[in-house]
Coordinates of N, CA, C and O in Angstrom, one line a residue:
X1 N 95.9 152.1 102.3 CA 95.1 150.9 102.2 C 96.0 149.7 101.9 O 95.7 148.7 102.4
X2 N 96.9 149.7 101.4 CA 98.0 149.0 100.7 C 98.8 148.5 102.1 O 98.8 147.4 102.6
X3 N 99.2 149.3 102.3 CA 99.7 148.9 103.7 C 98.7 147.9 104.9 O 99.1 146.9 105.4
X4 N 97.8 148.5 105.2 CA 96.7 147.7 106.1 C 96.4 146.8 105.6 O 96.0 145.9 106.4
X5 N 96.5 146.4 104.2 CA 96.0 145.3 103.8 C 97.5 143.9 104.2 O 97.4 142.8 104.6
X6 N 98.9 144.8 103.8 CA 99.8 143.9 104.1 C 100.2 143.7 105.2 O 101.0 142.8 105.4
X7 N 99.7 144.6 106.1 CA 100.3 144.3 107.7 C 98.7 143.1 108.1 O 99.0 142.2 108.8
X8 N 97.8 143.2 107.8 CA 96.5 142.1 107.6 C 97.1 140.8 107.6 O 97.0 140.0 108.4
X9 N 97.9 140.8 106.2 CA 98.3 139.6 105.6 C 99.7 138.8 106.5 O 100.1 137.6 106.5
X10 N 100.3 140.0 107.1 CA 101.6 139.7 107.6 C 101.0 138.8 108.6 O 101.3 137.6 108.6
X11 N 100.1 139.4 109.5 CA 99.6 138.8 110.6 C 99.1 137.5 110.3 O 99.1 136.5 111.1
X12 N 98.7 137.6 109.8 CA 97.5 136.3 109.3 C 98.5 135.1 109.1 O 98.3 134.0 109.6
X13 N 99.5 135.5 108.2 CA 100.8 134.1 108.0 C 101.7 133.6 109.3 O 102.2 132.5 109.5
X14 N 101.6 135.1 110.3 CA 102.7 134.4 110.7 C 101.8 133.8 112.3 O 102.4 133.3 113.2
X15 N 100.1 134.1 112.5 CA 99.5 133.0 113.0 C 99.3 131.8 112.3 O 98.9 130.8 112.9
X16 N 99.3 131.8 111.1 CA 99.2 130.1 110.8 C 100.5 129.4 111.0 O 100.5 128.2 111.1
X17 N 101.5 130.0 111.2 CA 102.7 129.6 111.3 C 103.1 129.5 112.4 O 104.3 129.0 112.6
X18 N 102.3 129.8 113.4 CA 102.6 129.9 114.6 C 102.7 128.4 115.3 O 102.2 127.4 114.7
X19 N 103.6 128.4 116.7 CA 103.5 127.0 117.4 C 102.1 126.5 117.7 O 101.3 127.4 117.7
X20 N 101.5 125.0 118.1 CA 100.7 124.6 118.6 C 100.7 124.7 119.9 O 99.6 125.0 120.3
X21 N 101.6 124.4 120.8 CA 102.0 124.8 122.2 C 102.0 125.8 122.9 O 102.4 126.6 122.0
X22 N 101.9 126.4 123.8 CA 102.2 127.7 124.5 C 101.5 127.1 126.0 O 100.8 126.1 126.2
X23 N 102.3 128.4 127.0 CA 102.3 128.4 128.1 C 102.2 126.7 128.6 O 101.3 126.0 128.8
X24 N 104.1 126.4 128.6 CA 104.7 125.8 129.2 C 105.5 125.9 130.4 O 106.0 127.0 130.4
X25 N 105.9 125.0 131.6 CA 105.8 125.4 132.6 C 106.4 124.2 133.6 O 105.8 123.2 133.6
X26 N 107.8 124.4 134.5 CA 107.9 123.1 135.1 C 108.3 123.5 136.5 O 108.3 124.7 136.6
X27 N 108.7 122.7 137.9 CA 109.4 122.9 138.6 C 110.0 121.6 138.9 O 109.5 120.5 138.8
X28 N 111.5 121.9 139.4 CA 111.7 120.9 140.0 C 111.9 121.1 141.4 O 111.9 122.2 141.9
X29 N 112.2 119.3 142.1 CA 111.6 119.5 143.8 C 113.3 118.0 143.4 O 113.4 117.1 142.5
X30 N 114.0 118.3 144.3 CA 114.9 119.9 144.9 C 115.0 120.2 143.7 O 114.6 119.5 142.8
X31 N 116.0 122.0 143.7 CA 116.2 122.4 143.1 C 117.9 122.1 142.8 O 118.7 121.7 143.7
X32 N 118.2 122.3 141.3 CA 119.7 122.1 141.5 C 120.9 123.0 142.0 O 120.4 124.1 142.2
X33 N 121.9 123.0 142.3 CA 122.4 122.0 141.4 C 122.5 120.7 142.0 O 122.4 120.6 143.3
X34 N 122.8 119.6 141.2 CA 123.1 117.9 141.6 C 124.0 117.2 141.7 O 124.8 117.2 140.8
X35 N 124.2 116.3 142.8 CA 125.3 115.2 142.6 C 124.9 114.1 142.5 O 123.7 113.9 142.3
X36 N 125.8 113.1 142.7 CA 125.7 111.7 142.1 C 124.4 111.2 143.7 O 124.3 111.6 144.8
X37 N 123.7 110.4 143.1 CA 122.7 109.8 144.1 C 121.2 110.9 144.3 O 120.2 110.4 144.7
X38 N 121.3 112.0 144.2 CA 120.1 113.0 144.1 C 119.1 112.6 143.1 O 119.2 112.3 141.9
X39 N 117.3 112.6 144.3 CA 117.0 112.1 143.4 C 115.7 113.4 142.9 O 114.9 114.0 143.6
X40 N 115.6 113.5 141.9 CA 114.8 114.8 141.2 C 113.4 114.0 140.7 O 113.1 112.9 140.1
X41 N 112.5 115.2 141.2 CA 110.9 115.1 141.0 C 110.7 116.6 140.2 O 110.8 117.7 140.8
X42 N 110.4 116.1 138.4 CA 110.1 116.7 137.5 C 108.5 117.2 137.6 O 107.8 116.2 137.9
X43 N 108.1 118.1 137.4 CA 106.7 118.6 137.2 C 106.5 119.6 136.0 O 107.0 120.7 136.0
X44 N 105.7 118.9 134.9 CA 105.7 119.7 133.6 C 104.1 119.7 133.6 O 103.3 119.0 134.1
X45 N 104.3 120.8 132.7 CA 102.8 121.5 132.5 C 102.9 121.9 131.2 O 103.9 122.5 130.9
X46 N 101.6 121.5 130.1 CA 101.5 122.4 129.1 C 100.1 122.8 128.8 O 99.3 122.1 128.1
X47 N 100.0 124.2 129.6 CA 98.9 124.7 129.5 C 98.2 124.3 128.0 O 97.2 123.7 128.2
X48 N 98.4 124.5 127.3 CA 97.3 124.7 126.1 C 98.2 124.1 125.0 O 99.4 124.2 124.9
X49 N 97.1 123.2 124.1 CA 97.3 122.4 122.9 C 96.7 123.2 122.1 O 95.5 123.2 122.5
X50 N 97.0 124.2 120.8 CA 95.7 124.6 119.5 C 96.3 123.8 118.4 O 97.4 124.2 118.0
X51 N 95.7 122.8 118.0 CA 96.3 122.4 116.8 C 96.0 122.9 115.4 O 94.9 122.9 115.0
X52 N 97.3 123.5 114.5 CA 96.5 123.5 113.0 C 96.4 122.6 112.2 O 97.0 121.6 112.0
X53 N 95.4 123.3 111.6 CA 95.2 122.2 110.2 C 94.5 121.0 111.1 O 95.0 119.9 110.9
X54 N 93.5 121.1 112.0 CA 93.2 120.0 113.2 C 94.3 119.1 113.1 O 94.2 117.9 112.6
X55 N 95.5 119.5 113.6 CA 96.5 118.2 114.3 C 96.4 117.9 115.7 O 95.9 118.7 116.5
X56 N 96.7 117.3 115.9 CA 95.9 116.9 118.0 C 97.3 116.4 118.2 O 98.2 116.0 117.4
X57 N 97.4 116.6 119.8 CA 98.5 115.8 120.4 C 98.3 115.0 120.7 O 97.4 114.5 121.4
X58 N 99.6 114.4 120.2 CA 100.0 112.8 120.7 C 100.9 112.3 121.2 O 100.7 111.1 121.4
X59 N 101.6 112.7 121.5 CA 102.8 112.0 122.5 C 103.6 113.3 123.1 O 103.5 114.4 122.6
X60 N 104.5 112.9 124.5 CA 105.3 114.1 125.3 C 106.6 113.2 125.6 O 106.6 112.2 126.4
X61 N 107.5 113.6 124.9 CA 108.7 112.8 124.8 C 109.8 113.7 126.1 O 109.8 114.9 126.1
X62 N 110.6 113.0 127.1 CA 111.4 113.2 128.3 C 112.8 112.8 126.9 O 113.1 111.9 126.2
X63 N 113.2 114.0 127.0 CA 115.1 113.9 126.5 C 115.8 113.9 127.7 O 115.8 115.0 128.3
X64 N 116.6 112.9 128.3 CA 117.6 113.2 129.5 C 119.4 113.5 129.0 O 120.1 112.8 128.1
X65 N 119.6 114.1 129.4 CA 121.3 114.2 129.3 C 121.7 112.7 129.7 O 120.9 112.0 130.3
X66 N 122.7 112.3 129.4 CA 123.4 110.8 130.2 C 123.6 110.8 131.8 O 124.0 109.7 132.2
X67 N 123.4 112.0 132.9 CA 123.9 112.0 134.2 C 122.6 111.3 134.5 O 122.6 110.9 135.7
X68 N 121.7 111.1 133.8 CA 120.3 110.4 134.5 C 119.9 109.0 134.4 O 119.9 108.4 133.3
X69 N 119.7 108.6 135.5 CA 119.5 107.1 135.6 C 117.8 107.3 136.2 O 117.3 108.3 136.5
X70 N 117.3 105.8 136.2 CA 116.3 105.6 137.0 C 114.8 106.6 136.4 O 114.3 107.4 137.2
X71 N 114.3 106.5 135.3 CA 113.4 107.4 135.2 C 111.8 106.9 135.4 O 111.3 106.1 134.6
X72 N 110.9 107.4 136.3 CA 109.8 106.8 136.6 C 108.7 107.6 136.6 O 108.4 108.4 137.5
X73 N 107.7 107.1 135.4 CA 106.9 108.3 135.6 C 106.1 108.5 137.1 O 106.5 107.9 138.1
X74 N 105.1 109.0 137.1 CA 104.4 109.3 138.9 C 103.2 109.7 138.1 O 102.7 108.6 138.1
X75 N 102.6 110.3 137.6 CA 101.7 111.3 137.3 C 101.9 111.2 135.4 O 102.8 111.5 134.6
X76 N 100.6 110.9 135.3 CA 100.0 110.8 133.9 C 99.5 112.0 133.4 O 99.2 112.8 134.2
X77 N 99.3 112.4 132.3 CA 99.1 113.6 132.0 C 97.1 113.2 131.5 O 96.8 112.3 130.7
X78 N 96.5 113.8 132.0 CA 94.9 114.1 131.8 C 94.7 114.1 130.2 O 95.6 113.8 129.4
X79 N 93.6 114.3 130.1 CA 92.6 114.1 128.7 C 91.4 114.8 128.9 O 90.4 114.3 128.3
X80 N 91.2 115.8 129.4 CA 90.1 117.4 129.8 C 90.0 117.1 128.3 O 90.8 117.2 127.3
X81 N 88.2 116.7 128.4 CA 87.5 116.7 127.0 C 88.0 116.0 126.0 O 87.6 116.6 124.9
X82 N 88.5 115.4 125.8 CA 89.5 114.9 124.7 C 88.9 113.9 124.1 O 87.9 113.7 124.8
X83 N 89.0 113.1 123.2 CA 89.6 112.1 122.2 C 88.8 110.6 123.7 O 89.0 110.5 124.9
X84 N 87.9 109.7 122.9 CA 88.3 108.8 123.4 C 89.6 107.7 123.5 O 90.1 107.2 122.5
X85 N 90.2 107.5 124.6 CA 92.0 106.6 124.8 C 92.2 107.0 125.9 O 91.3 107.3 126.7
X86 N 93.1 107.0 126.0 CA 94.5 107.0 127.0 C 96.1 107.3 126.9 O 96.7 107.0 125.8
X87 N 96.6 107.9 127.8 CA 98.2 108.4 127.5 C 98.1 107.1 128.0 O 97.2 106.6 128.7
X88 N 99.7 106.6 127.5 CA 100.7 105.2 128.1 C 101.7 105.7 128.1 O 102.0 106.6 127.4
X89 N 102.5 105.2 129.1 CA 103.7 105.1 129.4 C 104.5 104.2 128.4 O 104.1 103.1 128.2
X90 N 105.8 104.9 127.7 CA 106.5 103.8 127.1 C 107.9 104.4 126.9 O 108.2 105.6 126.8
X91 N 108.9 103.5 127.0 CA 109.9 103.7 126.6 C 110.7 104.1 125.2 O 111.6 104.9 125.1
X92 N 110.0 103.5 124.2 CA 110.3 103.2 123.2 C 108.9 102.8 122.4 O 108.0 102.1 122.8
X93 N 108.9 103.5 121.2 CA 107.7 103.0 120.2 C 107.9 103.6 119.1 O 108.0 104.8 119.1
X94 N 108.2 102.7 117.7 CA 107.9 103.1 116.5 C 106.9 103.0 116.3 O 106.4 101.9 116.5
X95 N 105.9 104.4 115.5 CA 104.8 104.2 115.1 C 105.1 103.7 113.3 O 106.1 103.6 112.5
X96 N 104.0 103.5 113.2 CA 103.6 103.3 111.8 C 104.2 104.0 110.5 O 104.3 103.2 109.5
X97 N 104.7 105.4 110.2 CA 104.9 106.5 109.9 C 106.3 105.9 110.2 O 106.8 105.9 109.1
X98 N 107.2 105.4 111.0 CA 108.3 105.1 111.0 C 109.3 106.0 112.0 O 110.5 106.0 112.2
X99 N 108.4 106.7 112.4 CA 109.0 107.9 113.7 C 109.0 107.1 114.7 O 108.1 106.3 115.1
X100 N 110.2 107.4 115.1 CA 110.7 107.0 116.4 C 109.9 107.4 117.6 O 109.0 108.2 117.3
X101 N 110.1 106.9 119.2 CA 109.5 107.8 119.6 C 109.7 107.4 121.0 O 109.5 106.2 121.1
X102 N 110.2 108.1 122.4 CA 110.7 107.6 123.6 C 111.8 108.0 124.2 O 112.8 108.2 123.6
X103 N 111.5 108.0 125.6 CA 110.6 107.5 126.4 C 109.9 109.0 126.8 O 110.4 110.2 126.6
X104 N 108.5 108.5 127.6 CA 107.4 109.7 127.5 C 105.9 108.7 127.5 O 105.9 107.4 127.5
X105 N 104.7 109.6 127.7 CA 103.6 109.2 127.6 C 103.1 109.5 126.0 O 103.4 110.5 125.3
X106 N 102.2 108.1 125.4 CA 101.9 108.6 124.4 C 100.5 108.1 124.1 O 100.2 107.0 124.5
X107 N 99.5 109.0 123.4 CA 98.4 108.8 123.2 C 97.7 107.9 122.8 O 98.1 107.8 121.6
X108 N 96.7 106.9 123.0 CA 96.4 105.7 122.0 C 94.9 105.6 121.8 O 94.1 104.9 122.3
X109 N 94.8 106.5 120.9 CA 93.1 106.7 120.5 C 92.5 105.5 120.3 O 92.9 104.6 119.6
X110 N 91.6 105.4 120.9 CA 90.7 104.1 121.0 C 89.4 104.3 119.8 O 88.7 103.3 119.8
X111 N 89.0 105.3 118.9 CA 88.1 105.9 117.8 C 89.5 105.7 116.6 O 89.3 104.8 115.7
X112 N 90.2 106.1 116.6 CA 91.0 106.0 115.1 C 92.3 105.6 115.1 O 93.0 106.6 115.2
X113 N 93.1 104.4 115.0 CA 94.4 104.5 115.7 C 95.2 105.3 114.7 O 95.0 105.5 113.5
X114 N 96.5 105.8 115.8 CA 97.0 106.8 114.8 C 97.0 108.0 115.0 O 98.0 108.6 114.7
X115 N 95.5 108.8 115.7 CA 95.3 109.5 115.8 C 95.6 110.3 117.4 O 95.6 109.5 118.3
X116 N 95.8 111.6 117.6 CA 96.0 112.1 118.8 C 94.9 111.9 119.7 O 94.3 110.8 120.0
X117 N 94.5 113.1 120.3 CA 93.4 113.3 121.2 C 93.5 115.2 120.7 O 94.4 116.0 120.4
X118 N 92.1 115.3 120.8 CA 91.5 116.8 120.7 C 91.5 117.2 122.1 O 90.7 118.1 122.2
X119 N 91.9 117.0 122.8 CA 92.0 117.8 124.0 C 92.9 119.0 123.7 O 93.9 118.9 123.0
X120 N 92.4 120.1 124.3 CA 93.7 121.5 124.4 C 94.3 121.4 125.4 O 95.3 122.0 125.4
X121 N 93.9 120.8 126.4 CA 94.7 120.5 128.0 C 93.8 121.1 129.1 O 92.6 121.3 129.0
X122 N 94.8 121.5 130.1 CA 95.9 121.6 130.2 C 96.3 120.2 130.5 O 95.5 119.3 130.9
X123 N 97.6 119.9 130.2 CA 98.0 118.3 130.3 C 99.2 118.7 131.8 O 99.7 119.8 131.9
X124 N 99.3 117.8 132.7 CA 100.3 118.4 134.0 C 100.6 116.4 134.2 O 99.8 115.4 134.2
X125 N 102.2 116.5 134.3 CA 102.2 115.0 134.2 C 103.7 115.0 135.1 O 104.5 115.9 134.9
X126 N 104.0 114.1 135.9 CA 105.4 114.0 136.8 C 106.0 112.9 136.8 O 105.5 111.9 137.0
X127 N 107.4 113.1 136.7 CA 108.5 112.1 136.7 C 109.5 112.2 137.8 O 109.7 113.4 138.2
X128 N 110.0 111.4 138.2 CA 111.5 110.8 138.5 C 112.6 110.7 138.1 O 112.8 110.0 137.1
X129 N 113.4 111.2 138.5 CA 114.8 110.7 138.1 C 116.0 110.9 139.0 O 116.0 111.8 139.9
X130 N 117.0 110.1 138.8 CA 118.3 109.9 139.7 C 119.9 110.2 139.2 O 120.4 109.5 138.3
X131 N 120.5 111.0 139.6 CA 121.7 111.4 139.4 C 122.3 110.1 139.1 O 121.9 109.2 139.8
X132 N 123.3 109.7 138.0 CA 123.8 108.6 137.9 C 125.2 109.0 139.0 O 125.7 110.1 139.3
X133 N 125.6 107.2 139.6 CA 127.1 107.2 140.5 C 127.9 107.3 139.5 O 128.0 106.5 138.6
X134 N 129.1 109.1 139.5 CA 129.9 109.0 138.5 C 130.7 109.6 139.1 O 130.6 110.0 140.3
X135 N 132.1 109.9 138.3 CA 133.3 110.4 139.0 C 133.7 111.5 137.9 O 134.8 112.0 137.9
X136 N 132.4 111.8 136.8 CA 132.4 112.9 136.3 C 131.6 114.2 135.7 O 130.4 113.7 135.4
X137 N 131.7 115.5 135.5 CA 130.4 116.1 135.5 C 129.9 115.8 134.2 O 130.4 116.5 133.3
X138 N 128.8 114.5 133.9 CA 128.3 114.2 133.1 C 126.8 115.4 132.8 O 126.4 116.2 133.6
X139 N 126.4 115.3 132.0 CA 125.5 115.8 131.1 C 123.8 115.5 132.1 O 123.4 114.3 132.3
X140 N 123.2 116.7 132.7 CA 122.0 116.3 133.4 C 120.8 117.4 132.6 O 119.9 118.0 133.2
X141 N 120.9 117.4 131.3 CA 119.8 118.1 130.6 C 118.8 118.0 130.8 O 118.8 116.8 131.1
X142 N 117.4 118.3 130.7 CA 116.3 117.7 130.9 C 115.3 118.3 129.6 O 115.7 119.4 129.2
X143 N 114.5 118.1 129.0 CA 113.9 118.8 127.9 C 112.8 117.8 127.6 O 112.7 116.5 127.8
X144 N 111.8 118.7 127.3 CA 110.8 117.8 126.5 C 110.0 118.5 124.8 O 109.8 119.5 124.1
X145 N 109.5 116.9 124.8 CA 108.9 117.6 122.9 C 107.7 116.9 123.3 O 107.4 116.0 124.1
X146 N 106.9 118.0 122.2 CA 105.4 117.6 122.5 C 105.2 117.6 121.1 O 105.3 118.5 120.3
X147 N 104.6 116.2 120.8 CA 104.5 115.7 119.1 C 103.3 115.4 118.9 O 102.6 114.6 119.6
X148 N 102.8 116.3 117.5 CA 101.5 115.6 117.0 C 101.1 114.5 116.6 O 101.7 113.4 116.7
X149 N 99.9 114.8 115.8 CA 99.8 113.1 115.1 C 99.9 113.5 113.3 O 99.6 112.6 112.5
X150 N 100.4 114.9 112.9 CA 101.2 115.0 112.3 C 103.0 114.6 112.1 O 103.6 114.7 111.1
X151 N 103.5 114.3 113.1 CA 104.8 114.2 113.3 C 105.1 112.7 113.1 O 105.8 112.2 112.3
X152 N 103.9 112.1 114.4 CA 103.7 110.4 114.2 C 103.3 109.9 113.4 O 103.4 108.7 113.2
X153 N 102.7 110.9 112.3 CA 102.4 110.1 110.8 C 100.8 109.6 110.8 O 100.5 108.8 109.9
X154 N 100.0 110.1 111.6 CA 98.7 109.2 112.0 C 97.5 110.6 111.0 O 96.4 110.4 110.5
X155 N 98.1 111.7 111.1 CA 97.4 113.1 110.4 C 98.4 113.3 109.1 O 99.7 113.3 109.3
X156 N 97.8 113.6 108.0 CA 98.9 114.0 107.1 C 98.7 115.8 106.9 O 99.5 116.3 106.0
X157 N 98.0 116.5 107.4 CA 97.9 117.8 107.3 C 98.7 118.1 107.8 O 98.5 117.7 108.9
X158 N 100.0 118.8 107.7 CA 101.2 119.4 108.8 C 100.6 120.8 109.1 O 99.7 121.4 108.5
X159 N 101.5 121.3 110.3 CA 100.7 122.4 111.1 C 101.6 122.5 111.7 O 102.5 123.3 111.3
X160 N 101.8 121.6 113.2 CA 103.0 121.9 114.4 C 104.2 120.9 114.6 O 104.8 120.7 115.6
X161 N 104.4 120.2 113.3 CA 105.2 119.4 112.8 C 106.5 119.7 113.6 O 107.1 118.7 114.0
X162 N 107.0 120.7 113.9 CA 108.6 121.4 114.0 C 108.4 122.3 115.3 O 109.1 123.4 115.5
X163 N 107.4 121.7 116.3 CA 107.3 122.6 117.7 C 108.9 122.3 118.4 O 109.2 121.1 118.4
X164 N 109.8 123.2 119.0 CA 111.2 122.6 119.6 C 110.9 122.7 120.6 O 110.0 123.3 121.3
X165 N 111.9 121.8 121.0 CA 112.0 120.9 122.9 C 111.6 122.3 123.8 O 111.5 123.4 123.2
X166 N 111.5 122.2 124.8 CA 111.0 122.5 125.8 C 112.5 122.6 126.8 O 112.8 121.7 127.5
X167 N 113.3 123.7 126.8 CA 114.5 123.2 128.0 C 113.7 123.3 129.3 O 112.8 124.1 129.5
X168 N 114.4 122.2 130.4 CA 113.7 122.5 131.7 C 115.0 122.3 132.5 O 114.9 122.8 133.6
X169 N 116.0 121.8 132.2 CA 117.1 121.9 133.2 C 118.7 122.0 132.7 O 118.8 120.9 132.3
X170 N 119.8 122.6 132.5 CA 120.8 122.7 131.9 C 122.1 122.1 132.7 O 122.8 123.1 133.1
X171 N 122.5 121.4 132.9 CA 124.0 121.6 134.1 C 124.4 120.3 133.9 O 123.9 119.5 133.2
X172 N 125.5 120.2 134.9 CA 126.3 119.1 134.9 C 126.0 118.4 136.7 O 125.4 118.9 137.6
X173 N 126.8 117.0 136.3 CA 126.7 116.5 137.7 C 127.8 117.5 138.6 O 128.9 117.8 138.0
X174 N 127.3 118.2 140.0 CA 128.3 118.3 140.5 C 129.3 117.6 141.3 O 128.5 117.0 142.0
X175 N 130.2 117.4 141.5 CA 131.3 116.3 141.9 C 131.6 117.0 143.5 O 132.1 118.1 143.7
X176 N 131.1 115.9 144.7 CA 132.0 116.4 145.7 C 133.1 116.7 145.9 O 133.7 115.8 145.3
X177 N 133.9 117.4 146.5 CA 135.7 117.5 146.9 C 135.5 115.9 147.3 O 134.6 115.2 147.7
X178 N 137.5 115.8 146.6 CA 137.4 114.8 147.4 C 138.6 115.0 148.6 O 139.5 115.8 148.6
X179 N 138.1 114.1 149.7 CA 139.1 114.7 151.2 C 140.1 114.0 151.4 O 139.5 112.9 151.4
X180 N 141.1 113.8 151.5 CA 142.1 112.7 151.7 C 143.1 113.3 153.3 O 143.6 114.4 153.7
X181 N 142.9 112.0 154.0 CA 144.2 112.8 155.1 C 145.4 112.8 154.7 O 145.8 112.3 153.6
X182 N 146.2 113.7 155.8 CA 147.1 113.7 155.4 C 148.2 112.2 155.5 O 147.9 111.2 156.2
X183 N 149.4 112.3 154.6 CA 150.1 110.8 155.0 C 151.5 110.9 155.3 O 152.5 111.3 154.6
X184 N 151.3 110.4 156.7 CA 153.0 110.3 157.6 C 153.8 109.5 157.2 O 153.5 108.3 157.2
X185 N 154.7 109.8 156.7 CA 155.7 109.3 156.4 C 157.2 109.0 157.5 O 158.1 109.8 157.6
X186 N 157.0 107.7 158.3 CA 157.9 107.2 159.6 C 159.4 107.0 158.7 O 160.4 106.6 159.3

């Protein structure tokens, strides 16, 4: 009994402990690898939002390596049932709470500001971006964070406070040969 009771309890902590995110998901259009002037169409998906301690999602932050220039969103991420608002596009936003936050879409509840959206998703949202002109294999990472309104400071119950990035792409610029003719020397 002793045992069933603690494998019970095992389980039970390490679902409260668990992420709020799952079944994430991206492609990109081309595929890499990249050189300078390539231009990449991101497609991210995150199936399902559970928030604990009711924390709701609020914002989906784009981390780029430095090889990336030019980033444009295309495609907004939905609100299936959710929160009266809207995702925005922003670069840059300190919220209230004093967290940083950008660039990405981020939620702006129109019932409580501050607050996420209760949607569980699925959220499916697309970006742009461009190989920077360089003459070295700079950094083309791609990653995303998906932050509550525990994180933003707008919910003080923590829950999925510490969900980690999302990798979606790893590599460097690749550098064409360069061709030089040959030179006669008369």
């Amino acid at each position: 009994m002793r045992k069933v009771l603690f494998i019970l309890f095992l389980l039970i902590g390490l679902t409260a402990s668990s992420q709020c995110i799952s079944n994430q998901s991206f492609t990109l259009t081309p595929v890499g690898p990249y050189q300078p002037g390539d231009v990449v169409t991101v497609d991210y998906t995150l199936g399902d939002f559970t928030g604990i301690n009711i924390n709701w999602i609020h914002a989906f932050q784009i981390n780029l390596g430095a090889g990336w220039i030019n980033l444009v969103p295309l495609l907004t991420p939905g609100n299936p049932f959710g929160s009266a608002g809207f995702w925005m596009w922003d670069l840059q936003n300190t919220y209230p709470s004093g967290f940083n936050f950008g660039p990405g879409w981020r939620f702006v509840n129109s019932g409580t500001v501050g607050w996420g959206t209760s949607s569980n998703g699925p959220f499916i949202m697309r970006f742009q971006i461009t190989v920077a002109p360089t003459c070295t294999p700079d950094n083309l990472s791609i990653s995303m964070n998906v932050f509550d309104d525990c994180t933003t400071g707008g919910w003080s119950n923590g829950g999925c406070c510490n969900d980690p990035s999302y990798n979606i792409y790893n590599g460097v610029v690749q550098l064409p040969p360069i061709i030089t003719s040959n030179i006669n020397h008369f």
